[in-house]
Amino acid sequence: MKKLIYLILLGFLISSSFAQKKISKLHSKQNLECSTCHACEIPTKTNPCLALCPREKGNVTAHKVGDAPEVFEINNIQGEKDIYGSVNFLHKAHAEMSEMGEGCTACHHYNPPGEIVKCSNCHETDRNKVDIQMPDLKSAYHRQCMDCHSKWEEESKCENCHTLNDNYKSAISPTEIVKVYKLVEHPATKVYETGECKRGKVATFHHNDHIELFGLECVDCHQDESCQSCHNQKLDFKKTVDGSNHSRCVSCHDTENKNQCAKCHTDKETKPFNHFANTGFDINKYHSKNTCNSCHTKKGSYKGLNSQCQSCHTWDEENFNHTITGLKLDENHIDNSCSDCHEDEDGNLSYKKPLCTNCHDEDEGFVVPKNLPGKKVK
Amino acid sequence: MSQNRRDFLKTFAAIGTTAATLTAVSPKVAKASSRGELSVDRNGVLVDTTTCIGCGKCEWACKTAHHIEPGNIEDYSTKLTDGSQRRPSEDALTVVNQIDKSVMNSDKVKLQCMHCDHPACVSACIVGAIKKQENGAVTWDTDVCIGCRYCMIACPFQIPAFEYHKALDPKIAKCDFCYDRTQEGKLPACAEICPVGALTYGTREELVIEAKRRIEKNPEKYHDHVFGEHEVGGTSWLYLAENSLVETVFPKLGTNPAPGVSESIQHGLFAYFVPPVALYALLGGVMWLSKTKENEGGH
């Protein structure tokens, strides 16, 4: 009997400790300052004396960008006249972009710990309301969108997000649904003039390489930026880089190390990255389809690797299939051990140039590549 | 000679009587026109030019509400971007202009009748067709209007327009604060449609408080002045902007009501009926004196 009581007590303890980890729905039990929401010292149910939406103090802790729904249909606002159709808001795309800027709080400006607060929880749908301080739902949505969009869109064209309902369509109305955005054009190569620097007048930045070759995500370099630094194509990109020019590079490049300066700061514009030219290791032959990270596995580190195959590849004589090198060994050679051919004069394994002379007499004309120990394959 | 003088005095007396009769009526008329009791609950609109995105929907909604052919709804945003500074007219009772086209996102200002608390047009209208309504709107009665266009000249904001193109029965046209709509409990058409809520409709008293709250909360965003709070004695439409709107959008106006000058002369002449009585007494005295002299001369 005693054991049973202990068991029940234990179970109760465990369950209660789990319950504590869950965020309480009672906001008074959350880790919040009362003054964040209440204007007076002792709020009551009848007089909660709610402060105006504390834009600055909001925080979103509930979920990651990836968990957010991909598209929201916004159809909960309606004016006197039903001019426009609903809007499909690409929530996920915006959430991902927001990681380069203010984050979720850019839009979700008030969200104490707990569930995500919907816009309509605070903003009334009825425009003809008593409270004139807080914008109604329609205004809140539009301000949220237009705050950013108007910074690079020359005209505030409603049709960029909305489709006109039939009654309001004219001959020139677009029939296609929703032309929401202009795709941002990535700059290919940027050449920055670094007037103040002693060494190197220019710094060439190959934007394309960083995306396509090095596989970086936008957010890896672009942080704490405004939407228009990318979207406003009219904006001179040079001007968007502030005094701390290295801020975007520093997460990968060691800008403090003075020996590294010359890598970017040069007298002339440099060519795009080429593995052979820059490092001496030609990847065009066998490794052209690899991404950087498949060899340079340590994130953010691209230090020189051992060029010996075995430093990456775990082949041994038993499981190695010579065909992947482009040479299918014929039956006379297939059972040879690696060192029979790939051995340099000092007797070390070397995969650069096979030595045929171990078995064949060069004088008799057995010279590679004239006489191959097999068939070339692609 | 003496006969002439008697005639002269008689005429003068007649003028005095007429003036006295007029005086009895005039103060009431004047009071009803522009110095009338203003309702505390009179409404207004707070225009936040920093919020306006220049979509032009207010122009479209205004035309639709006033049965003016609006044209394509998609065309409105482009009207703003050509940089022209348009004025309200008989076929566009409200217009939105971007003041400085060279600065992207600079203030966009909606123009329409300001619905003054002490309207000069009401004071100037010789037939009493224009009226300051209790809810703040300055409306006019087209049946009474004789088309003299005095209101157009009197208006410090040069708002009333005239249907010059109509040979027959041309009318005055201006924003009527959607008087019919507001009487039904609806919002003015422009305030109803504005997608970003740049136009806030409410009692003027509350709007002034709200405007000042916004300035206090965001001092770097707003120029520290609520245009319309005191200009020409106060207007129903109030403006918040990043930069001063005086001399870029609106003329530099004092805080005295526009009809002040003309009315102060008019009202001063007849104040409490004292000046007319005094004048009459003076004239009476002159008559009496001259009569005594005449009598003496006769003896």
XYZ file of C-alpha atoms in Angstrom:
677
model
C 0.000 0.000 0.000
C 2.787 2.352 0.919
C 4.496 1.644 -2.367
C 1.312 2.501 -4.224
C 1.043 5.835 -2.439
C 4.678 6.584 -3.255
C 4.058 5.696 -6.878
C 1.031 7.973 -7.061
C 2.967 10.774 -5.415
C 5.866 10.279 -7.805
C 3.530 10.334 -10.779
C 1.934 13.508 -9.475
C 5.335 15.138 -9.028
C 6.440 14.257 -12.538
C 3.228 15.454 -14.109
C 3.313 18.709 -12.140
C 6.903 19.375 -13.157
C 5.915 18.885 -16.793
C 2.970 21.196 -16.356
C 5.272 23.907 -15.073
C 7.372 23.770 -18.177
C 4.339 24.530 -20.295
C 3.712 28.250 -20.578
C 0.806 29.220 -18.420
C -2.139 30.762 -20.179
C -2.691 33.085 -17.258
C -0.679 36.081 -18.284
C -0.206 37.149 -14.681
C 1.887 33.996 -14.182
C 4.108 34.725 -17.143
C 7.328 36.512 -16.771
C 5.934 39.909 -17.634
C 6.113 43.325 -16.101
C 2.591 44.485 -15.257
C 3.459 47.906 -16.605
C 4.055 46.393 -20.049
C 0.316 46.221 -20.575
C -1.324 48.148 -17.729
C -1.119 51.861 -17.281
C -2.246 51.951 -13.626
C -0.774 50.173 -10.638
C -3.725 48.022 -9.643
C -5.692 46.919 -12.689
C -9.056 45.321 -12.057
C -11.341 43.322 -14.293
C -13.710 46.235 -14.696
C -10.930 48.743 -15.179
C -7.928 47.014 -16.737
C -6.487 50.418 -17.755
C -4.685 48.812 -20.663
C -1.760 50.732 -21.996
C -1.509 51.354 -25.692
C 0.018 48.554 -27.640
C 3.620 48.415 -26.464
C 5.249 48.175 -29.858
C 8.758 48.074 -28.507
C 8.246 45.541 -25.790
C 6.627 42.791 -27.769
C 8.435 39.531 -28.200
C 7.748 36.407 -30.152
C 8.984 33.204 -28.644
C 6.446 30.749 -29.858
C 7.896 29.207 -32.971
C 10.550 29.122 -35.621
C 10.197 30.533 -39.100
C 9.943 27.075 -40.586
C 6.911 26.223 -38.468
C 4.918 29.133 -39.802
C 2.296 28.470 -42.482
C 3.454 29.112 -45.991
C 0.528 31.239 -47.187
C -2.210 33.073 -45.356
C -5.362 34.138 -47.092
C -6.315 37.518 -45.726
C -10.033 37.851 -46.229
C -11.286 39.181 -42.930
C -11.519 42.829 -43.875
C -14.310 44.262 -45.900
C -15.112 47.834 -46.755
C -18.430 49.330 -47.717
C -17.747 48.426 -51.322
C -16.309 45.059 -52.193
C -13.699 46.295 -54.620
C -10.823 43.892 -54.161
C -10.509 40.178 -53.647
C -8.692 38.589 -50.748
C -4.913 38.614 -50.533
C -2.696 35.567 -50.439
C 0.057 36.636 -48.126
C 3.262 34.650 -48.487
C 3.923 34.415 -44.799
C 6.854 32.050 -44.927
C 8.709 34.043 -47.547
C 8.281 37.205 -45.507
C 9.249 35.447 -42.302
C 12.435 34.215 -43.908
C 13.249 37.651 -45.243
C 12.569 39.154 -41.856
C 15.445 37.135 -40.457
C 17.704 39.541 -42.304
C 16.049 42.467 -40.597
C 13.987 43.014 -37.539
C 12.716 39.459 -37.271
C 9.168 38.421 -36.450
C 8.617 41.490 -34.277
C 8.729 43.695 -37.355
C 5.101 42.690 -37.875
C 4.174 40.820 -34.702
C 4.889 43.894 -32.653
C 3.031 42.733 -29.594
C 3.265 39.146 -28.535
C 3.851 38.180 -24.936
C 4.981 34.610 -24.327
C 2.337 32.107 -25.310
C 0.327 31.698 -28.450
C 0.777 33.939 -31.459
C -1.523 36.914 -31.127
C -3.587 37.481 -34.260
C -3.857 41.028 -35.616
C -7.620 40.839 -35.164
C -7.259 40.104 -31.464
C -6.433 43.749 -30.884
C -7.362 45.612 -34.058
C -11.104 46.005 -34.541
C -12.633 45.222 -37.910
C -15.163 48.044 -37.640
C -13.648 51.306 -38.760
C -16.464 53.404 -37.343
C -15.321 52.716 -33.806
C -15.045 54.674 -30.615
C -11.323 54.275 -29.978
C -9.434 56.499 -32.395
C -5.960 55.723 -31.107
C -5.536 52.189 -32.380
C -5.851 51.668 -36.128
C -8.612 49.349 -37.291
C -7.758 45.981 -38.826
C -7.771 47.196 -42.421
C -5.426 50.062 -41.574
C -3.206 47.834 -39.476
C -2.724 45.336 -42.286
C -2.088 47.965 -44.911
C 0.273 49.978 -42.770
C 2.239 46.866 -41.975
C 2.644 46.045 -45.673
C 3.024 49.540 -47.026
C 5.515 50.629 -44.393
C 8.034 48.536 -46.302
C 6.572 48.221 -49.789
C 6.156 51.959 -50.309
C 9.868 52.388 -49.763
C 10.751 50.917 -53.114
C 7.537 50.751 -55.091
C 7.167 53.997 -56.964
C 3.410 53.821 -57.127
C 1.141 52.532 -54.442
C -0.659 50.250 -56.825
C -3.287 48.223 -55.037
C -3.146 45.668 -57.841
C 0.316 44.595 -56.740
C -1.316 42.530 -54.032
C -5.038 42.569 -54.809
C -7.168 41.469 -57.711
C -10.054 43.666 -58.700
C -13.505 42.182 -58.363
C -15.485 41.938 -61.591
C -17.651 45.015 -61.058
C -14.627 47.263 -60.940
C -12.586 45.754 -63.738
C -11.861 47.874 -66.780
C -10.448 47.095 -70.192
C -6.925 47.608 -68.898
C -7.323 45.511 -65.763
C -4.864 42.641 -65.546
C -6.577 39.280 -65.822
C -3.787 37.430 -64.082
C -3.985 36.895 -60.365
C -1.701 38.828 -58.086
C 1.562 40.265 -59.190
C 2.939 40.608 -55.741
C 6.574 41.465 -56.004
C 9.491 42.103 -58.229
C 12.146 39.469 -57.772
C 15.277 40.878 -56.310
C 18.134 40.797 -58.750
C 21.309 39.632 -57.171
C 24.318 41.672 -58.058
C 26.873 39.557 -59.925
C 30.054 41.309 -58.929
C 30.522 44.420 -56.854
C 33.682 46.438 -56.910
C 34.015 48.655 -53.885
C 36.373 51.565 -53.862
C 38.219 51.586 -50.595
C 39.685 55.043 -50.672
C 40.955 55.123 -47.118
C 42.808 51.827 -47.247
C 46.568 51.898 -47.704
C 46.808 48.577 -49.458
C 44.570 47.873 -52.389
C 42.373 50.510 -53.957
C 39.480 48.191 -54.613
C 37.770 45.258 -52.999
C 36.072 42.948 -55.424
C 33.100 41.056 -54.136
C 31.751 38.229 -56.244
C 28.183 38.016 -55.006
C 27.333 35.204 -57.414
C 30.162 33.036 -56.144
C 29.012 33.391 -52.606
C 25.520 32.190 -53.448
C 26.085 29.659 -56.189
C 29.537 28.356 -55.453
C 29.800 28.704 -51.725
C 26.134 27.952 -51.126
C 25.552 30.731 -48.625
C 22.050 31.722 -47.592
C 21.120 35.403 -47.708
C 20.852 35.562 -43.935
C 24.416 34.304 -43.515
C 25.702 37.722 -44.557
C 22.703 40.053 -44.497
C 21.664 40.798 -40.976
C 19.988 43.793 -39.333
C 19.216 45.253 -42.716
C 16.230 47.116 -44.031
C 14.033 45.554 -46.712
C 14.932 48.240 -49.176
C 18.661 47.610 -49.016
C 17.913 44.711 -51.361
C 14.498 45.600 -52.809
C 15.168 49.179 -53.749
C 17.138 48.613 -56.921
C 17.512 52.329 -57.361
C 19.441 52.586 -54.157
C 23.165 52.704 -54.678
C 24.382 49.571 -53.015
C 27.664 51.192 -52.076
C 25.856 53.650 -49.927
C 24.027 50.982 -48.009
C 27.284 49.672 -46.609
C 28.103 51.646 -43.528
C 31.466 52.420 -41.996
C 31.880 48.936 -40.620
C 32.335 47.545 -44.108
C 33.527 44.240 -42.826
C 30.340 43.510 -40.939
C 28.963 41.333 -43.687
C 32.193 39.442 -44.297
C 33.346 38.859 -40.766
C 31.275 35.760 -40.142
C 33.451 33.829 -42.606
C 36.556 35.921 -43.234
C 39.128 36.789 -40.628
C 39.197 40.543 -41.120
C 41.349 41.116 -38.055
C 44.252 39.153 -39.434
C 46.353 41.629 -41.394
C 47.885 38.913 -43.542
C 44.433 38.282 -44.968
C 43.782 41.835 -46.237
C 45.263 41.212 -49.663
C 42.746 38.450 -50.300
C 40.092 41.046 -50.950
C 41.889 44.382 -51.139
C 43.694 44.547 -54.411
C 44.798 47.136 -56.910
C 42.711 45.729 -59.697
C 39.397 44.012 -59.920
C 39.886 40.312 -59.295
C 38.422 37.398 -61.181
C 35.735 35.159 -59.772
C 36.802 32.303 -57.566
C 38.591 29.486 -59.298
C 39.690 26.584 -57.126
C 42.778 25.775 -59.128
C 43.959 29.355 -59.569
C 43.349 30.258 -55.941
C 44.444 27.094 -54.164
C 46.360 24.966 -56.651
C 43.950 22.083 -56.340
C 42.043 21.427 -59.517
C 38.497 20.398 -58.783
C 37.255 20.525 -62.333
C 38.246 16.976 -63.121
C 36.653 14.922 -60.396
C 35.047 17.238 -57.885
C 33.183 19.742 -60.054
C 29.758 18.661 -58.860
C 30.654 18.911 -55.213
C 29.528 21.780 -53.056
C 32.146 23.495 -50.930
C 30.719 21.957 -47.802
C 31.015 18.410 -49.062
C 34.784 18.696 -48.675
C 35.116 21.662 -46.338
C 32.882 20.108 -43.781
C 33.661 22.472 -40.939
C 31.117 25.247 -41.342
C 32.601 28.593 -42.190
C 36.116 27.218 -42.478
C 37.645 26.832 -45.909
C 41.210 26.216 -44.896
C 43.389 24.123 -47.151
C 42.760 20.408 -46.991
C 45.173 17.565 -47.574
C 45.136 16.909 -51.282
C 45.712 13.178 -50.752
C 42.588 11.287 -51.780
C 42.641 9.222 -48.646
C 42.393 12.264 -46.426
C 38.750 12.399 -47.514
C 38.033 9.093 -49.173
C 38.011 5.966 -47.077
C 38.782 3.508 -49.835
C 41.077 0.623 -49.374
C 42.353 -1.954 -51.822
C 39.411 -4.218 -51.159
C 36.549 -1.879 -52.029
C 38.080 0.555 -54.459
C 36.525 0.561 -57.904
C 39.099 2.008 -60.266
C 36.452 2.805 -62.880
C 35.377 6.022 -61.058
C 38.723 7.536 -61.965
C 37.808 7.232 -65.626
C 40.013 4.231 -66.272
C 38.516 0.761 -66.223
C 41.394 -1.604 -65.479
C 41.715 -4.548 -67.781
C 41.852 -8.108 -66.494
C 45.673 -8.093 -66.345
C 45.723 -5.209 -63.910
C 42.512 -5.500 -61.927
C 44.043 -7.667 -59.246
C 47.102 -5.477 -58.719
C 47.540 -3.732 -55.427
C 47.562 0.102 -55.503
C 51.253 0.288 -54.685
C 52.140 -1.818 -57.704
C 51.563 1.185 -59.919
C 51.039 4.221 -57.635
C 54.322 4.453 -55.921
C 56.822 7.204 -56.310
C 60.543 6.688 -56.504
C 60.890 6.811 -52.723
C 58.465 3.946 -52.319
C 55.576 6.115 -50.983
C 52.034 5.854 -52.247
C 51.375 8.594 -54.735
C 48.303 8.903 -56.874
C 49.713 11.452 -59.235
C 51.591 9.534 -61.821
C 51.585 5.771 -62.053
C 54.919 4.006 -62.399
C 54.762 1.358 -65.060
C 58.456 0.628 -64.778
C 57.961 -1.542 -61.721
C 56.773 -4.286 -64.069
C 57.303 -3.018 -67.569
C 60.490 -2.051 -69.256
C 60.264 1.475 -70.577
C 62.697 0.630 -73.303
C 60.209 -1.811 -74.732
C 57.780 1.039 -75.205
C 55.490 0.627 -72.228
C 54.899 4.251 -71.547
C 51.764 5.885 -70.170
C 49.651 7.251 -71.730
C 50.543 5.376 -74.887
C 49.948 2.054 -73.240
C 47.115 2.156 -70.741
C 46.435 -0.575 -68.226
C 42.802 -0.542 -69.204
C 40.014 1.302 -71.050
C 39.174 4.942 -70.673
C 35.583 5.482 -69.593
C 33.528 8.539 -68.938
C -31.518 128.125 -47.305
C -33.345 127.214 -44.107
C -35.682 124.994 -46.087
C -32.707 123.214 -47.561
C -31.238 122.597 -44.173
C -34.547 121.204 -42.910
C -34.721 118.833 -45.889
C -31.181 117.726 -45.300
C -31.873 116.974 -41.682
C -35.021 115.091 -42.574
C -33.103 112.887 -44.997
C -30.413 112.279 -42.442
C -33.029 111.296 -39.888
C -34.571 108.908 -42.406
C -31.206 107.243 -42.995
C -30.751 106.970 -39.249
C -34.088 105.206 -38.882
C -33.252 102.781 -41.646
C -29.891 102.090 -40.059
C -31.577 101.508 -36.713
C -34.009 99.061 -38.284
C -31.145 97.230 -39.972
C -29.222 97.122 -36.720
C -32.066 95.334 -35.038
C -31.769 92.540 -37.599
C -28.060 92.439 -38.435
C -26.529 91.117 -35.187
C -28.799 88.094 -35.280
C -27.844 87.281 -38.857
C -24.188 87.686 -38.101
C -24.432 85.524 -35.022
C -26.163 82.751 -36.841
C -23.576 82.795 -39.603
C -20.115 82.488 -38.240
C -20.083 83.352 -34.592
C -22.796 80.899 -33.756
C -22.510 78.521 -30.857
C -20.249 75.678 -31.953
C -21.302 72.241 -30.873
C -18.773 70.587 -28.556
C -19.404 67.294 -30.322
C -18.749 68.677 -33.791
C -16.763 66.260 -35.893
C -13.565 66.530 -37.795
C -10.955 64.477 -39.574
C -7.337 64.086 -38.615
C -5.182 63.700 -41.726
C -1.898 61.971 -41.014
C 0.087 62.834 -44.131
C 2.965 60.626 -43.004
C 0.723 57.566 -43.198
C -0.789 58.374 -46.588
C 0.536 56.126 -49.340
C -0.957 58.125 -52.175
C -3.197 55.405 -53.570
C -5.873 57.975 -54.451
C -8.736 55.817 -53.235
C -10.200 58.793 -51.349
C -10.520 60.685 -54.609
C -12.300 57.743 -56.190
C -14.643 57.236 -53.240
C -15.433 60.964 -53.089
C -16.476 61.044 -56.720
C -18.525 57.893 -56.340
C -20.314 59.281 -53.300
C -21.065 62.570 -55.045
C -22.228 61.036 -58.333
C -19.286 62.312 -60.332
C -18.048 59.914 -63.019
C -14.986 58.370 -61.343
C -13.364 56.508 -64.249
C -11.059 53.530 -63.751
C -10.173 52.820 -60.161
C -6.733 51.631 -61.213
C -5.780 55.015 -62.630
C -5.793 56.882 -59.363
C -2.375 56.079 -57.971
C -0.705 57.360 -61.125
C -2.272 60.794 -60.773
C -0.078 61.387 -57.779
C 3.168 60.466 -59.337
C 3.189 63.030 -62.134
C 4.198 65.644 -59.583
C 1.504 68.139 -60.489
C -0.029 70.162 -57.710
C -3.747 69.835 -58.351
C -6.510 71.849 -56.743
C -9.967 70.661 -55.755
C -12.383 71.402 -58.551
C -16.033 70.951 -59.442
C -15.362 67.413 -60.688
C -12.831 66.447 -58.011
C -13.921 67.722 -54.628
C -10.794 66.338 -53.046
C -7.303 65.742 -54.435
C -4.095 64.308 -53.025
C -0.745 65.803 -53.986
C 2.748 64.742 -53.174
C 4.434 67.964 -52.255
C 8.030 67.111 -53.032
C 8.236 64.492 -55.738
C 12.017 64.361 -55.507
C 11.835 62.854 -52.026
C 10.353 59.380 -52.080
C 7.707 58.878 -49.416
C 7.542 62.571 -48.632
C 4.263 63.942 -47.294
C 1.200 63.423 -49.440
C -1.445 65.973 -48.649
C -5.143 65.586 -49.245
C -6.935 68.818 -50.029
C -10.614 69.529 -49.598
C -12.828 72.021 -47.768
C -11.401 72.480 -44.267
C -14.855 73.058 -42.750
C -13.752 76.040 -40.692
C -15.225 76.619 -37.276
C -15.792 80.236 -38.309
C -16.244 79.987 -42.060
C -15.549 83.055 -44.162
C -17.819 81.702 -46.880
C -20.803 81.675 -44.523
C -20.061 85.249 -43.583
C -19.616 86.304 -47.177
C -22.716 84.622 -48.586
C -25.191 87.389 -49.200
C -28.212 85.109 -49.364
C -27.357 82.909 -46.385
C -27.119 79.767 -48.489
C -24.056 78.410 -46.658
C -24.381 77.062 -43.160
C -22.079 75.651 -40.502
C -23.893 72.527 -39.383
C -23.942 71.288 -35.846
C -21.797 68.264 -36.772
C -19.063 70.512 -38.124
C -19.839 70.358 -41.828
C -20.074 73.558 -43.858
C -22.890 72.898 -46.297
C -24.795 75.027 -48.776
C -28.245 75.061 -50.281
C -28.065 75.089 -54.078
C -31.684 76.291 -54.297
C -30.849 79.420 -52.346
C -27.435 80.025 -53.931
C -27.518 82.768 -56.563
C -24.056 81.999 -57.944
C -22.435 85.267 -56.892
C -19.185 83.385 -56.064
C -18.444 85.636 -53.063
C -17.674 82.443 -51.102
C -14.907 81.581 -53.546
C -13.247 84.906 -52.914
C -13.795 84.823 -49.181
C -12.373 81.334 -48.599
C -8.855 81.557 -47.138
C -8.065 78.109 -48.613
C -9.570 78.888 -52.030
C -11.692 75.781 -51.974
C -15.147 76.417 -53.480
C -15.204 75.695 -57.204
C -17.750 76.797 -59.787
C -19.187 74.944 -62.734
C -17.960 77.499 -65.251
C -18.433 75.071 -68.112
C -22.172 74.989 -67.581
C -23.945 77.760 -69.406
C -27.217 77.038 -67.698
C -27.602 76.708 -63.966
C -23.945 76.496 -62.957
C -23.428 75.576 -59.321
C -20.869 76.025 -56.572
C -19.097 72.771 -55.726
C -17.007 71.783 -52.742
C -16.598 69.020 -50.190
C -19.720 68.776 -48.067
C -18.087 66.507 -45.460
C -20.443 63.818 -46.769
C -23.245 65.426 -44.809
C -25.863 62.931 -46.007
C -23.671 59.960 -45.172
C -22.692 61.192 -41.730
C -26.330 61.906 -40.914
C -26.964 58.210 -41.582
C -24.173 57.284 -39.209
C -21.715 56.407 -41.968
C -18.173 57.694 -42.239
C -17.291 60.252 -44.884
C -16.554 58.329 -48.099
C -12.842 59.164 -48.062
C -12.322 58.171 -44.440
C -14.270 54.988 -45.037
C -12.135 53.787 -47.919
C -8.627 54.894 -46.902
C -6.683 51.620 -46.767
C -4.078 52.800 -44.296
C -6.386 54.787 -42.036
C -4.600 58.051 -42.712
C -7.948 59.805 -42.218
C -9.336 59.501 -38.700
C -12.913 60.641 -38.240
C -14.062 61.669 -34.782
C -15.021 64.604 -32.624
C -12.683 67.503 -33.187
C -11.898 67.697 -29.495
C -10.661 64.092 -29.405
C -8.752 64.464 -32.647
C -6.720 67.388 -31.323
C -5.771 65.297 -28.288
C -4.916 62.321 -30.503
C -2.834 64.475 -32.844
C -0.813 65.822 -29.940
C -0.399 62.333 -28.533
C 1.086 61.165 -31.823
C 3.509 64.069 -31.923
C 4.561 63.411 -28.349
C 5.033 59.708 -29.006
C 6.980 60.222 -32.221
C 8.606 63.634 -32.052
C 11.126 62.834 -34.767
C 8.426 61.703 -37.175
C 6.162 64.744 -36.939
C 6.578 68.474 -37.289
C 5.400 69.799 -33.951
C 2.243 71.506 -35.146
C -1.336 70.440 -35.696
C -2.394 72.435 -38.722
C -5.977 73.535 -38.346
C -6.087 73.566 -34.581
C -5.911 77.342 -34.426
C -5.574 78.481 -38.060
C -8.333 80.924 -38.995
C -9.982 80.212 -35.681
C -9.786 76.449 -36.081
C -10.846 74.024 -38.802
C -12.636 70.690 -38.655
C -9.926 69.072 -40.750
C -6.623 68.790 -38.930
C -3.250 67.878 -40.414
C -0.167 66.146 -39.111
C 2.931 66.180 -41.285
C 6.633 65.561 -41.261
C 7.371 69.097 -42.370
C 5.495 72.331 -41.926
C 2.649 72.618 -44.407
C 2.507 76.385 -44.137
C 3.510 78.072 -47.386
C 4.160 74.735 -49.115
C 0.544 73.601 -49.085
C -1.471 76.132 -47.169
C -1.113 79.910 -47.112
C 0.254 81.523 -44.001
C -2.857 82.327 -42.034
C -3.332 83.917 -38.669
C -5.278 82.412 -35.848
C -8.107 84.918 -36.133
C -11.237 83.740 -37.870
C -11.244 84.833 -41.483
C -14.516 86.771 -41.264
C -13.085 88.591 -38.240
C -12.136 91.823 -39.967
C -15.324 92.434 -41.861
C -17.502 91.236 -39.061
C -15.710 93.230 -36.384
C -16.479 96.409 -38.305
C -20.030 95.303 -38.876
C -20.517 94.119 -35.320
C -18.653 97.067 -33.846
C -20.982 99.477 -35.617
C -24.028 97.904 -34.092
C -22.648 96.482 -30.847
C -25.369 96.328 -28.188
C -27.252 98.885 -30.274
C -25.247 101.594 -28.492
C -23.502 103.237 -31.493
C -26.775 103.582 -33.475
C -28.594 104.976 -30.461
C -25.699 107.299 -29.773
C -25.694 108.400 -33.384
C -29.426 108.881 -33.302
C -29.140 110.853 -30.080
C -26.413 112.980 -31.625
C -28.516 113.640 -34.663
C -31.517 114.334 -32.470
C -29.424 116.784 -30.503
C -28.262 118.482 -33.690
C -31.880 118.748 -34.829
C -32.991 120.111 -31.501
C -30.199 122.656 -31.398
C -30.771 123.815 -34.932
C -34.525 124.002 -34.314
C -33.954 126.238 -31.256
C -31.629 128.402 -33.291
C -34.179 128.591 -36.101
C -36.879 129.607 -33.629
C -34.626 132.257 -32.189
C -33.833 133.461 -35.713
C -37.586 133.626 -36.493
C -38.267 135.889 -33.532
